mmCIF file of C-alpha atoms in Angstrom:
data_model
loop_
_atom_site.group_PDB
_atom_site.id
_atom_site.type_symbol
_atom_site.label_atom_id
_atom_site.label_comp_id
_atom_site.label_asym_id
_atom_site.label_seq_id
_atom_site.Cartn_x
_atom_site.Cartn_y
_atom_site.Cartn_z
ATOM 1 C CA MET A 1 -5.314 -28.459 -4.204
ATOM 2 C CA ARG A 2 -7.717 -31.136 -6.371
ATOM 3 C CA SER A 3 -9.605 -31.476 -2.961
ATOM 4 C CA ILE A 4 -10.208 -27.446 -3.119
ATOM 5 C CA TRP A 5 -11.531 -27.669 -6.605
ATOM 6 C CA ARG A 6 -13.982 -30.482 -5.321
ATOM 7 C CA THR A 7 -15.040 -28.614 -2.247
ATOM 8 C CA LEU A 8 -15.830 -25.170 -3.598
ATOM 9 C CA ASP A 9 -18.691 -24.601 -6.324
ATOM 10 C CA ARG A 10 -18.014 -22.451 -9.478
ATOM 11 C CA ASP A 11 -19.797 -19.242 -7.922
ATOM 12 C CA THR A 12 -16.788 -19.315 -4.929
ATOM 13 C CA VAL A 13 -14.226 -19.830 -7.079
ATOM 14 C CA GLY A 14 -15.274 -17.049 -9.251
ATOM 15 C CA GLY A 15 -15.714 -14.620 -6.720
ATOM 16 C CA ILE A 16 -11.917 -15.477 -5.115
ATOM 17 C CA ALA A 17 -10.748 -14.848 -8.830
ATOM 18 C CA ALA A 18 -12.204 -11.394 -8.948
ATOM 19 C CA VAL A 19 -10.562 -10.848 -5.385
ATOM 20 C CA LEU A 20 -7.362 -11.918 -6.734
ATOM 21 C CA LEU A 21 -7.657 -9.676 -9.916
ATOM 22 C CA ALA A 22 -8.501 -6.970 -7.709
ATOM 23 C CA VAL A 23 -5.413 -7.483 -5.566
ATOM 24 C CA ALA A 24 -3.273 -7.699 -8.569
ATOM 25 C CA VAL A 25 -4.322 -4.392 -9.878
ATOM 26 C CA ILE A 26 -3.742 -2.929 -6.507
ATOM 27 C CA GLY A 27 -0.303 -4.574 -6.203
ATOM 28 C CA VAL A 28 0.419 -2.856 -9.697
ATOM 29 C CA SER A 29 -0.124 0.527 -7.942
ATOM 30 C CA TYR A 30 1.748 -0.429 -4.971
ATOM 31 C CA GLY A 31 4.846 -1.187 -7.347
ATOM 32 C CA ALA A 32 4.612 1.625 -9.359
ATOM 33 C CA THR A 33 4.044 3.979 -6.328
ATOM 34 C CA ALA A 34 7.105 2.719 -4.531
ATOM 35 C CA VAL A 35 9.371 3.522 -7.584
ATOM 36 C CA GLY A 36 7.616 6.798 -7.805
ATOM 37 C CA TRP A 37 8.721 7.586 -4.233
ATOM 38 C CA GLY A 38 12.274 6.971 -4.996
ATOM 39 C CA PHE A 39 12.625 3.615 -3.885
ATOM 40 C CA PRO A 40 14.563 0.606 -5.754
ATOM 41 C CA MET A 41 12.521 -1.757 -7.701
ATOM 42 C CA TRP A 42 13.233 -4.721 -5.859
ATOM 43 C CA LEU A 43 12.291 -3.588 -2.410
ATOM 44 C CA PRO A 44 8.641 -3.416 -2.736
ATOM 45 C CA VAL A 45 8.746 -6.982 -4.317
ATOM 46 C CA VAL A 46 10.885 -8.444 -1.611
ATOM 47 C CA LEU A 47 8.272 -6.908 0.839
ATOM 48 C CA SER A 48 5.387 -8.272 -0.774
ATOM 49 C CA VAL A 49 6.934 -11.669 -0.450
ATOM 50 C CA LEU A 50 8.092 -11.538 2.838
ATOM 51 C CA VAL A 51 5.401 -9.060 4.611
ATOM 52 C CA LEU A 52 2.530 -10.003 2.288
ATOM 53 C CA ALA A 53 0.146 -7.260 3.952
ATOM 54 C CA GLY A 54 -0.482 -4.247 1.657
ATOM 55 C CA SER A 55 -1.661 -1.732 4.191
ATOM 56 C CA ALA A 56 1.440 -2.401 5.986
ATOM 57 C CA GLU A 57 3.929 -2.241 3.183
ATOM 58 C CA PHE A 58 2.327 1.013 1.934
ATOM 59 C CA LEU A 59 2.539 2.660 5.448
ATOM 60 C CA PHE A 60 6.287 1.478 5.938
ATOM 61 C CA LEU A 61 7.374 2.933 2.720
ATOM 62 C CA GLY A 62 5.167 5.972 3.218
ATOM 63 C CA ILE A 63 6.997 6.550 6.505
ATOM 64 C CA LEU A 64 10.291 6.250 4.850
ATOM 65 C CA ALA A 65 9.572 8.242 1.799
ATOM 66 C CA THR A 66 8.769 11.355 4.040
ATOM 67 C CA GLY A 67 12.132 10.978 6.150
ATOM 68 C CA GLY A 68 10.714 8.962 9.019
ATOM 69 C CA ASN A 69 12.636 6.633 11.334
ATOM 70 C CA PRO A 70 12.827 3.122 10.062
ATOM 71 C CA PHE A 71 12.240 1.987 13.429
ATOM 72 C CA ALA A 72 9.042 3.783 13.570
ATOM 73 C CA ALA A 73 8.054 2.391 10.153
ATOM 74 C CA VAL A 74 8.531 -1.085 11.113
ATOM 75 C CA LEU A 75 6.618 -0.567 14.658
ATOM 76 C CA ALA A 76 3.677 1.339 12.626
ATOM 77 C CA GLY A 77 3.528 -1.518 10.392
ATOM 78 C CA LEU A 78 3.296 -3.945 13.262
ATOM 79 C CA VAL A 79 0.405 -2.079 14.991
ATOM 80 C CA VAL A 80 -1.675 -2.347 11.586
ATOM 81 C CA ASN A 81 -0.959 -6.044 11.315
ATOM 82 C CA ALA A 82 -2.397 -6.558 14.804
ATOM 83 C CA ARG A 83 -5.749 -7.100 13.154
ATOM 84 C CA HIS A 84 -4.330 -10.583 12.288
ATOM 85 C CA LEU A 85 -4.839 -11.484 16.085
ATOM 86 C CA PRO A 86 -8.774 -11.620 15.861
ATOM 87 C CA TYR A 87 -8.197 -13.083 12.493
ATOM 88 C CA GLY A 88 -6.899 -16.133 13.897
ATOM 89 C CA LEU A 89 -9.331 -16.176 16.602
ATOM 90 C CA SER A 90 -11.852 -16.052 13.903
ATOM 91 C CA LEU A 91 -10.434 -19.032 12.011
ATOM 92 C CA PRO A 92 -8.371 -21.448 14.538
ATOM 93 C CA THR A 93 -8.854 -24.174 12.243
ATOM 94 C CA VAL A 94 -8.219 -23.575 8.631
ATOM 95 C CA THR A 95 -4.305 -23.306 8.793
ATOM 96 C CA GLY A 96 -3.567 -26.880 9.861
ATOM 97 C CA ALA A 97 -0.796 -27.993 12.002
ATOM 98 C CA GLY A 98 2.730 -28.408 12.091
ATOM 99 C CA PRO A 99 4.646 -26.663 9.319
ATOM 100 C CA ARG A 100 1.500 -26.345 7.492
ATOM 101 C CA ARG A 101 0.485 -23.593 10.170
ATOM 102 C CA LEU A 102 3.478 -21.886 9.428
ATOM 103 C CA LEU A 103 2.482 -21.348 5.820
ATOM 104 C CA GLY A 104 -1.297 -20.888 6.503
ATOM 105 C CA THR A 105 -0.442 -18.207 9.120
ATOM 106 C CA HIS A 106 2.264 -16.415 6.398
ATOM 107 C CA VAL A 107 -0.905 -16.273 3.602
ATOM 108 C CA MET A 108 -3.527 -14.800 6.441
ATOM 109 C CA ASN A 109 -4.651 -11.744 4.756
ATOM 110 C CA ASP A 110 -7.982 -9.481 4.677
ATOM 111 C CA GLU A 111 -9.475 -11.174 1.613
ATOM 112 C CA ALA A 112 -8.654 -14.946 2.385
ATOM 113 C CA VAL A 113 -10.291 -14.264 5.780
ATOM 114 C CA ALA A 114 -13.440 -12.700 4.273
ATOM 115 C CA VAL A 115 -14.003 -15.425 1.761
ATOM 116 C CA ALA A 116 -13.414 -17.865 4.314
ATOM 117 C CA LEU A 117 -15.813 -16.250 6.983
ATOM 118 C CA ALA A 118 -18.651 -16.296 4.071
ATOM 119 C CA GLN A 119 -18.551 -20.002 3.863
ATOM 120 C CA THR A 120 -21.138 -22.188 5.423
ATOM 121 C CA ASP A 121 -19.332 -25.131 6.761
ATOM 122 C CA PRO A 122 -15.550 -26.178 7.924
ATOM 123 C CA ASP A 123 -14.616 -27.947 5.066
ATOM 124 C CA ARG A 124 -15.447 -25.035 2.465
ATOM 125 C CA ARG A 125 -14.145 -22.609 4.728
ATOM 126 C CA ARG A 126 -10.882 -24.479 4.757
ATOM 127 C CA ALA A 127 -10.711 -24.808 1.054
ATOM 128 C CA ALA A 128 -11.581 -20.949 0.343
ATOM 129 C CA TYR A 129 -8.943 -19.752 2.757
ATOM 130 C CA TRP A 130 -6.440 -21.455 1.086
ATOM 131 C CA LEU A 131 -7.361 -21.014 -2.558
ATOM 132 C CA CYS A 132 -7.524 -17.380 -1.738
ATOM 133 C CA GLY A 133 -4.270 -17.114 0.318
ATOM 134 C CA LEU A 134 -2.220 -18.949 -1.841
ATOM 135 C CA GLY A 135 -3.724 -17.191 -4.698
ATOM 136 C CA VAL A 136 -3.020 -13.658 -3.136
ATOM 137 C CA ALA A 137 0.914 -15.089 -2.034
ATOM 138 C CA ILE A 138 1.211 -15.127 -5.903
ATOM 139 C CA VAL A 139 -0.664 -12.165 -7.399
ATOM 140 C CA TRP A 140 0.521 -9.753 -4.922
ATOM 141 C CA PRO A 141 4.298 -9.898 -5.621
ATOM 142 C CA GLY A 142 3.449 -10.460 -9.050
ATOM 143 C CA GLY A 143 1.249 -7.187 -9.534
ATOM 144 C CA ALA A 144 4.028 -5.133 -7.411
ATOM 145 C CA ALA A 145 6.995 -6.239 -9.747
ATOM 146 C CA LEU A 146 4.803 -5.613 -12.921
ATOM 147 C CA GLY A 147 4.026 -2.067 -11.144
ATOM 148 C CA ALA A 148 7.607 -1.510 -10.226
ATOM 149 C CA LEU A 149 8.584 -2.208 -14.004
ATOM 150 C CA ILE A 150 6.058 0.209 -15.229
ATOM 151 C CA GLY A 151 6.249 2.842 -12.449
ATOM 152 C CA SER A 152 8.642 4.832 -14.538
ATOM 153 C CA LEU A 153 6.284 5.171 -17.318
ATOM 154 C CA VAL A 154 2.908 5.343 -15.402
ATOM 155 C CA PRO A 155 4.034 6.971 -11.868
ATOM 156 C CA ASP A 156 0.704 7.984 -10.819
ATOM 157 C CA THR A 157 -1.645 4.574 -11.120
ATOM 158 C CA ASP A 158 -4.433 6.167 -9.125
ATOM 159 C CA ALA A 159 -5.260 8.541 -11.847
ATOM 160 C CA PHE A 160 -7.053 5.739 -13.753
ATOM 161 C CA GLY A 161 -9.086 4.665 -10.260
ATOM 162 C CA LEU A 162 -7.334 1.419 -9.594
ATOM 163 C CA ASP A 163 -7.921 2.070 -6.214
ATOM 164 C CA ALA A 164 -11.372 1.925 -6.526
ATOM 165 C CA VAL A 165 -11.372 -1.546 -7.591
ATOM 166 C CA PHE A 166 -10.159 -3.351 -4.226
ATOM 167 C CA PRO A 167 -12.877 -2.011 -2.143
ATOM 168 C CA ALA A 168 -15.847 -2.694 -4.554
ATOM 169 C CA VAL A 169 -14.707 -6.463 -4.741
ATOM 170 C CA LEU A 170 -14.797 -6.771 -0.949
ATOM 171 C CA ALA A 171 -18.085 -4.916 -0.612
ATOM 172 C CA ALA A 172 -19.638 -7.396 -2.918
ATOM 173 C CA LEU A 173 -18.298 -10.004 -0.610
ATOM 174 C CA VAL A 174 -20.031 -8.734 2.295
ATOM 175 C CA VAL A 175 -23.153 -7.666 1.349
ATOM 176 C CA PRO A 176 -24.701 -11.414 1.197
ATOM 177 C CA ALA A 177 -23.572 -11.478 4.818
ATOM 178 C CA LEU A 178 -25.892 -8.547 5.789
ATOM 179 C CA ARG A 179 -28.841 -10.245 5.457
ATOM 180 C CA ASP A 180 -28.270 -11.111 9.383
ATOM 181 C CA ARG A 181 -29.594 -8.748 11.374
ATOM 182 C CA ALA A 182 -27.023 -8.989 13.991
ATOM 183 C CA THR A 183 -24.371 -8.757 11.335
ATOM 184 C CA ARG A 184 -25.601 -5.458 10.226
ATOM 185 C CA TRP A 185 -25.769 -4.171 13.710
ATOM 186 C CA ALA A 186 -21.985 -5.281 14.053
ATOM 187 C CA VAL A 187 -20.999 -3.647 10.709
ATOM 188 C CA ALA A 188 -22.753 -0.514 11.759
ATOM 189 C CA VAL A 189 -20.491 -0.395 15.214
ATOM 190 C CA GLY A 190 -17.437 -1.057 12.994
ATOM 191 C CA VAL A 191 -18.190 1.801 10.694
ATOM 192 C CA VAL A 192 -18.997 4.393 13.454
ATOM 193 C CA LEU A 193 -15.615 3.246 15.296
ATOM 194 C CA ALA A 194 -13.693 3.656 12.179
ATOM 195 C CA LEU A 195 -15.394 7.260 11.444
ATOM 196 C CA VAL A 196 -14.989 8.622 14.775
ATOM 197 C CA SER A 197 -11.060 7.448 15.072
ATOM 198 C CA ALA A 198 -9.942 8.047 11.992
ATOM 199 C CA PRO A 199 -9.235 11.966 12.345
ATOM 200 C CA VAL A 200 -7.326 11.497 15.676
ATOM 201 C CA LEU A 201 -5.606 7.968 15.360
ATOM 202 C CA PRO A 202 -2.694 7.084 12.899
ATOM 203 C CA GLN A 203 -3.043 5.340 9.621
ATOM 204 C CA GLY A 204 -4.595 1.679 9.920
ATOM 205 C CA LEU A 205 -5.623 1.656 13.637
ATOM 206 C CA PRO A 206 -9.185 2.937 12.796
ATOM 207 C CA VAL A 207 -9.322 -0.517 10.991
ATOM 208 C CA LEU A 208 -7.901 -2.316 13.910
ATOM 209 C CA CYS A 209 -10.695 -0.302 16.232
ATOM 210 C CA ALA A 210 -13.680 -1.174 13.918
ATOM 211 C CA LEU A 211 -12.457 -4.843 13.962
ATOM 212 C CA VAL A 212 -12.480 -4.810 17.632
ATOM 213 C CA GLY A 213 -16.036 -3.325 17.930
ATOM 214 C CA LEU A 214 -17.339 -5.540 14.920
ATOM 215 C CA PHE A 215 -16.220 -8.833 16.895
ATOM 216 C CA ALA A 216 -17.307 -7.843 20.186
ATOM 217 C CA ALA A 217 -20.724 -6.760 18.677
ATOM 218 C CA HIS A 218 -21.129 -9.631 16.512
ATOM 219 C CA ARG A 219 -20.427 -12.038 19.793
ATOM 220 C CA LEU A 220 -23.091 -10.223 22.264
ATOM 221 C CA LEU A 221 -25.781 -9.909 19.778
ATOM 222 C CA PRO A 222 -28.308 -12.744 18.886
ATOM 223 C CA ARG A 223 -27.998 -14.094 15.166
ATOM 224 C CA THR A 224 -31.227 -13.928 13.577
ATOM 225 C CA ARG A 225 -31.940 -13.821 9.768
ATOM 226 C CA ASP A 226 -34.789 -11.553 8.053
ATOM 227 C CA ALA A 227 -38.186 -13.572 7.442
ATOM 228 C CA ALA A 228 -37.718 -12.421 3.626
ATOM 229 C CA PRO A 229 -36.810 -16.062 1.723
ATOM 230 C CA ASP A 230 -33.732 -16.605 -0.188
ATOM 231 C CA ALA A 231 -34.580 -16.353 -3.737
ATOM 232 C CA SER A 232 -31.205 -17.880 -4.754
ATOM 233 C CA ARG A 233 -32.302 -21.328 -3.438
#
């Protein structure tokens, strides 16, 4: 952990802290929603520790809440989490080896991958991944537990706009990478695929389609940065 603080600068740590705050807020919404659907308080907390994947957990409980088959709910969660396959391929060295790799794979999530890919060298990438991944493993269950506790008092946390915090923080992380022209085109391909597939595919699958298209486009297009100078340097 000490090497993480030595490797990352203050701005990166601050960005990760903002991500963790957003995850905690969404965790509160998740716990409250689960209790509002009639599930026991312990269920969202246990799922948040064992699964550690918010979209899969929301989908799993949502299917059960509408009377769906538990096996179908599990299968849907696995399909949504299939996006972790390209995640692992894009970050093959950050999780380490042996028992450490098991933990590193478990804490792999959208946020940790996003902040890791935003770094410029392997050491910073590894440090950002572990700081964010372990942070999410703490604040997501914590937020779910808090949300489950207050769910009976505030059953509809979405009324406060908490669901807007998470996308806003991720967008702030992505914007700096858009200086690269190839990245902009790859993102455009992913957005188009998500919009086209959203009306016809189950929840979660449009994201997977967008990821596949984004990675394919990013591999095929040459990487060239715009000529405008970087004012931050």
